[in-house]
Short mmCIF file of C-alpha atoms in Angstrom, two decimals:
data_model
loop_
_atom_site.label_atom_id
_atom_site.label_comp_id
_atom_site.label_asym_id
_atom_site.label_seq_id
_atom_site.Cartn_x
_atom_site.Cartn_y
_atom_site.Cartn_z
CA GLY U 163 -118.62 21.61 -2.25
CA ALA U 164 -115.90 21.66 -4.86
CA VAL U 165 -113.02 24.03 -4.35
CA VAL U 166 -111.33 23.31 -7.69
CA SER U 167 -113.36 23.19 -10.88
CA GLN U 168 -112.41 21.73 -14.24
CA HIS U 169 -114.04 22.18 -17.59
CA PRO U 170 -115.01 20.44 -19.79
CA SER U 171 -115.64 17.16 -18.01
CA ARG U 172 -115.71 15.30 -21.33
CA VAL U 173 -114.46 16.30 -24.74
CA ILE U 174 -114.09 14.51 -28.04
CA CYS U 175 -111.89 16.00 -30.72
CA LYS U 176 -110.52 14.98 -34.09
CA SER U 177 -106.91 14.02 -34.64
CA GLY U 178 -104.77 17.02 -35.45
CA THR U 179 -106.92 19.54 -33.65
CA SER U 180 -106.23 21.27 -30.35
CA VAL U 181 -108.32 21.15 -27.23
CA LYS U 182 -108.22 23.34 -24.15
CA ILE U 183 -109.01 22.27 -20.59
CA GLU U 184 -109.58 24.85 -17.86
CA CYS U 185 -108.85 24.54 -14.16
CA ARG U 186 -110.19 27.10 -11.71
CA SER U 187 -109.72 27.57 -8.01
CA LEU U 188 -113.12 28.61 -6.69
CA ASP U 189 -112.58 30.21 -3.30
CA PHE U 190 -108.84 30.79 -3.13
CA GLN U 191 -105.94 32.10 -5.13
CA ALA U 192 -103.57 29.52 -6.49
CA THR U 193 -100.10 30.64 -7.51
CA THR U 194 -99.38 27.02 -8.32
CA MET U 195 -101.53 24.38 -9.97
CA PHE U 196 -100.65 20.87 -11.06
CA TRP U 197 -101.72 18.92 -14.09
CA TYR U 198 -101.93 15.13 -13.99
CA ARG U 199 -102.73 12.45 -16.49
CA GLN U 200 -104.28 9.12 -15.62
CA PHE U 201 -104.64 6.06 -17.82
CA PRO U 202 -107.27 3.45 -17.00
CA LYS U 203 -106.48 1.48 -13.86
CA GLN U 204 -103.26 3.37 -13.33
CA SER U 205 -102.24 6.00 -10.85
CA LEU U 206 -101.93 9.69 -11.50
CA MET U 207 -98.82 10.87 -13.26
CA LEU U 208 -97.72 14.45 -12.81
CA MET U 209 -97.30 16.21 -16.13
CA ALA U 210 -96.39 19.73 -15.15
CA THR U 211 -96.54 22.43 -12.53
CA SER U 212 -98.33 25.57 -13.60
CA ASN U 213 -96.93 28.78 -12.15
CA GLU U 214 -98.84 32.05 -12.20
CA GLY U 215 -96.81 34.71 -13.94
CA SER U 216 -94.07 32.42 -15.18
CA LYS U 217 -93.46 29.40 -17.34
CA ALA U 218 -94.75 26.00 -16.39
CA THR U 219 -92.35 23.36 -15.15
CA TYR U 220 -92.68 20.11 -17.06
CA GLU U 221 -91.87 16.64 -15.79
CA GLN U 222 -89.36 14.55 -17.63
CA GLY U 223 -90.76 13.03 -20.79
CA VAL U 224 -93.65 15.48 -21.14
CA GLU U 225 -93.55 17.48 -24.38
CA LYS U 226 -93.97 21.12 -23.53
CA ASP U 227 -94.83 22.06 -27.10
CA LYS U 228 -97.61 19.53 -27.16
CA PHE U 229 -99.09 20.24 -23.75
CA LEU U 230 -99.25 24.01 -23.47
CA ILE U 231 -99.93 25.37 -20.03
CA ASN U 232 -100.96 28.93 -19.30
CA HIS U 233 -101.55 30.20 -15.80
CA ALA U 234 -103.46 33.30 -16.81
CA SER U 235 -104.53 34.47 -13.37
CA LEU U 236 -104.42 33.45 -9.74
CA THR U 237 -107.58 31.39 -10.20
CA LEU U 238 -107.16 29.94 -13.69
CA SER U 239 -104.77 27.56 -15.38
CA THR U 240 -105.34 26.06 -18.81
CA LEU U 241 -103.92 22.97 -20.47
CA THR U 242 -104.03 22.90 -24.25
CA VAL U 243 -103.36 19.61 -25.99
CA THR U 244 -102.09 20.60 -29.43
CA SER U 245 -102.22 18.49 -32.57
CA ALA U 246 -104.01 15.80 -30.63
CA HIS U 247 -103.53 12.13 -31.46
CA PRO U 248 -105.54 9.12 -30.32
CA GLU U 249 -102.77 8.20 -27.86
CA ASP U 250 -103.43 11.51 -26.07
CA SER U 251 -106.83 10.14 -25.08
CA SER U 252 -106.78 10.03 -21.30
CA PHE U 253 -108.16 11.45 -18.08
CA TYR U 254 -106.59 14.80 -17.25
CA ILE U 255 -106.86 16.18 -13.73
CA CYS U 256 -105.71 19.42 -12.20
CA SER U 257 -105.05 20.22 -8.57
CA ALA U 258 -104.09 23.14 -6.42
CA PRO U 259 -102.97 23.66 -2.82
CA ARG U 260 -105.49 25.64 -0.78
CA PRO U 261 -103.73 27.94 1.70
CA SER U 262 -106.65 28.20 4.13
CA SER U 263 -106.56 24.40 4.51
CA GLY U 264 -102.89 24.18 5.33
CA ASN U 265 -102.08 23.81 1.64
CA THR U 266 -104.10 20.64 1.35
CA ILE U 267 -104.17 19.76 -2.31
CA TYR U 268 -107.61 19.58 -3.88
CA PHE U 269 -108.42 18.12 -7.25
CA GLY U 270 -110.71 19.26 -10.00
CA GLU U 271 -113.35 16.88 -11.30
CA GLY U 272 -111.14 15.75 -14.15
CA SER U 273 -111.56 15.89 -17.92
CA TRP U 274 -111.98 12.87 -20.15
CA LEU U 275 -110.35 13.50 -23.52
CA THR U 276 -111.08 11.23 -26.45
CA VAL U 277 -109.24 11.86 -29.70
CA VAL U 278 -110.80 10.19 -32.72
CA GLU D 1 -85.94 9.59 -6.40
CA ASP D 2 -88.97 10.01 -4.15
CA LYS D 3 -91.16 6.94 -4.12
CA VAL D 4 -94.50 5.88 -2.65
CA VAL D 5 -95.50 2.21 -2.48
CA GLN D 6 -98.96 0.97 -1.57
CA SER D 7 -100.11 -2.49 -0.58
CA PRO D 8 -102.05 -4.51 -1.27
CA LEU D 9 -102.73 -3.60 -4.89
CA SER D 10 -106.25 -4.93 -4.54
CA LEU D 11 -108.43 -6.18 -1.75
CA VAL D 12 -111.84 -7.84 -1.71
CA VAL D 13 -113.73 -8.10 1.57
CA HIS D 14 -117.27 -8.57 2.76
CA GLU D 15 -119.44 -5.75 4.00
CA GLY D 16 -118.86 -5.17 7.69
CA ASP D 17 -115.22 -6.22 7.64
CA THR D 18 -112.38 -3.96 8.74
CA VAL D 19 -109.57 -3.23 6.29
CA THR D 20 -106.10 -1.77 6.64
CA LEU D 21 -104.38 -0.22 3.66
CA ASN D 22 -100.64 0.36 3.72
CA CYS D 23 -98.45 3.08 2.31
CA SER D 24 -94.67 3.31 2.60
CA TYR D 25 -92.46 6.03 1.23
CA GLU D 26 -88.87 6.82 0.46
CA VAL D 27 -88.08 10.50 0.50
CA THR D 28 -85.35 13.02 0.66
CA ASN D 29 -87.34 15.89 2.13
CA PHE D 30 -90.69 14.71 3.45
CA ARG D 31 -93.41 17.25 4.18
CA SER D 32 -96.76 15.49 4.33
CA LEU D 33 -98.62 12.35 3.36
CA LEU D 34 -102.11 12.43 1.96
CA TRP D 35 -104.83 9.86 1.43
CA TYR D 36 -107.42 10.18 -1.33
CA LYS D 37 -110.40 8.13 -2.41
CA GLN D 38 -111.00 7.81 -6.13
CA GLU D 39 -114.21 6.42 -7.52
CA LYS D 40 -115.17 7.20 -11.08
CA LYS D 41 -113.74 10.68 -11.28
CA ALA D 42 -111.01 12.70 -9.65
CA PRO D 43 -109.64 11.90 -6.19
CA THR D 44 -111.43 13.23 -3.14
CA PHE D 45 -109.38 14.25 -0.14
CA LEU D 46 -109.48 12.09 2.99
CA PHE D 47 -106.56 12.95 5.26
CA MET D 48 -103.35 14.89 5.41
CA LEU D 49 -100.74 13.69 7.88
CA THR D 50 -97.67 15.59 8.90
CA SER D 51 -96.95 14.49 12.46
CA SER D 52 -95.96 11.04 13.56
CA GLY D 53 -98.19 9.04 15.89
CA ILE D 54 -101.25 11.28 15.75
CA GLU D 55 -104.31 9.48 14.45
CA LYS D 56 -106.71 11.35 12.22
CA LYS D 57 -110.27 10.14 12.21
CA SER D 58 -113.34 10.77 10.12
CA GLY D 59 -116.28 8.53 10.80
CA ARG D 60 -115.30 4.95 10.05
CA LEU D 61 -112.01 6.00 8.49
CA SER D 62 -108.82 6.69 10.35
CA SER D 63 -105.18 7.09 9.45
CA ILE D 64 -101.85 7.37 11.19
CA LEU D 65 -98.32 8.19 10.15
CA ASP D 66 -95.04 6.73 11.37
CA LYS D 67 -92.24 9.05 10.27
CA LYS D 68 -89.54 6.89 11.78
CA GLU D 69 -90.52 3.79 9.82
CA LEU D 70 -91.73 5.85 6.84
CA PHE D 71 -95.21 4.45 6.47
CA SER D 72 -98.85 5.21 6.96
CA ILE D 73 -101.98 3.11 7.26
CA LEU D 74 -105.58 3.83 6.41
CA ASN D 75 -108.18 1.90 8.38
CA ILE D 76 -111.79 1.49 7.42
CA THR D 77 -114.07 -0.20 9.94
CA ALA D 78 -117.52 -1.68 9.33
CA THR D 79 -117.01 -1.40 5.58
CA GLN D 80 -119.93 -0.61 3.30
CA THR D 81 -120.37 -1.11 -0.43
CA GLY D 82 -119.93 2.63 -0.87
CA ASP D 83 -116.37 2.28 0.35
CA SER D 84 -115.49 0.43 -2.85
CA ALA D 85 -112.95 2.62 -4.61
CA VAL D 86 -109.28 3.06 -5.33
CA TYR D 87 -107.47 4.53 -2.35
CA LEU D 88 -104.46 6.61 -3.25
CA CYS D 89 -101.61 7.56 -0.99
CA ALA D 90 -99.42 10.49 -1.98
CA GLY D 91 -96.53 12.35 -0.48
CA THR D 92 -95.29 15.88 -0.78
CA PHE D 93 -91.54 16.10 -0.65
CA GLY D 94 -89.91 19.49 -0.55
CA ASN D 95 -92.71 21.27 -2.42
CA GLU D 96 -96.40 20.94 -3.09
CA LYS D 97 -96.01 18.34 -5.86
CA LEU D 98 -97.69 15.06 -5.07
CA THR D 99 -95.99 11.75 -5.72
CA PHE D 100 -98.64 9.05 -5.87
CA GLY D 101 -98.51 5.39 -5.07
CA THR D 102 -100.15 2.93 -7.44
CA GLY D 103 -103.29 2.81 -5.30
CA THR D 104 -105.20 0.01 -3.60
CA ARG D 105 -108.39 -1.11 -5.31
CA LEU D 106 -110.86 -1.99 -2.58
CA THR D 107 -113.99 -3.97 -3.38
CA ILE D 108 -116.68 -4.51 -0.78
CA ILE D 109 -118.98 -7.46 -1.41
CA PRO D 110 -122.51 -7.10 -0.02
#
């Protein structure tokens, strides 16, 4: 079964609004989680590393004020897309290393965001 | 800059064929190489390789890592239509962040 859960799996929002995506580790504590973005027929691009108890680390070119990350607990990280625009429409995926599996990185189910 | 390159970009074979997918990497501080299968949603884990020369096997899938030549292969024998997917190779270099290759899109024709 899944070890990392993401919610919602699909969301549609209007331009200018904000939308929050949740990522939960189900049977382990994750001090670190990763957020990726994937455009159709392209590979995953790392956006940021979410760190429990401290600020997220953003990859070059990713706007930290637009993509707010909060690692609220050892099992939950959230990604909030603020003031969404149609070009933010994408597939967002989170992942986390699972210590009991030798830190194998497991992915959530992903969230399709459509901004209209 | 750490880099992962996969080949071929796409591959079309008939059911029952054997395929080999390639992954090479350039790293400064290699830790592990992972293979994932991605169908319509998020990637599902296949293998994690850390040691050179030791084959990992799961059913019809197997993978091996060559740390000297900096590459890995993923083999699928007796392919089935359900094997059609994008296969992603990723490396962890120095931390738990994954650097992905572009993926190989595998299509199995019945």
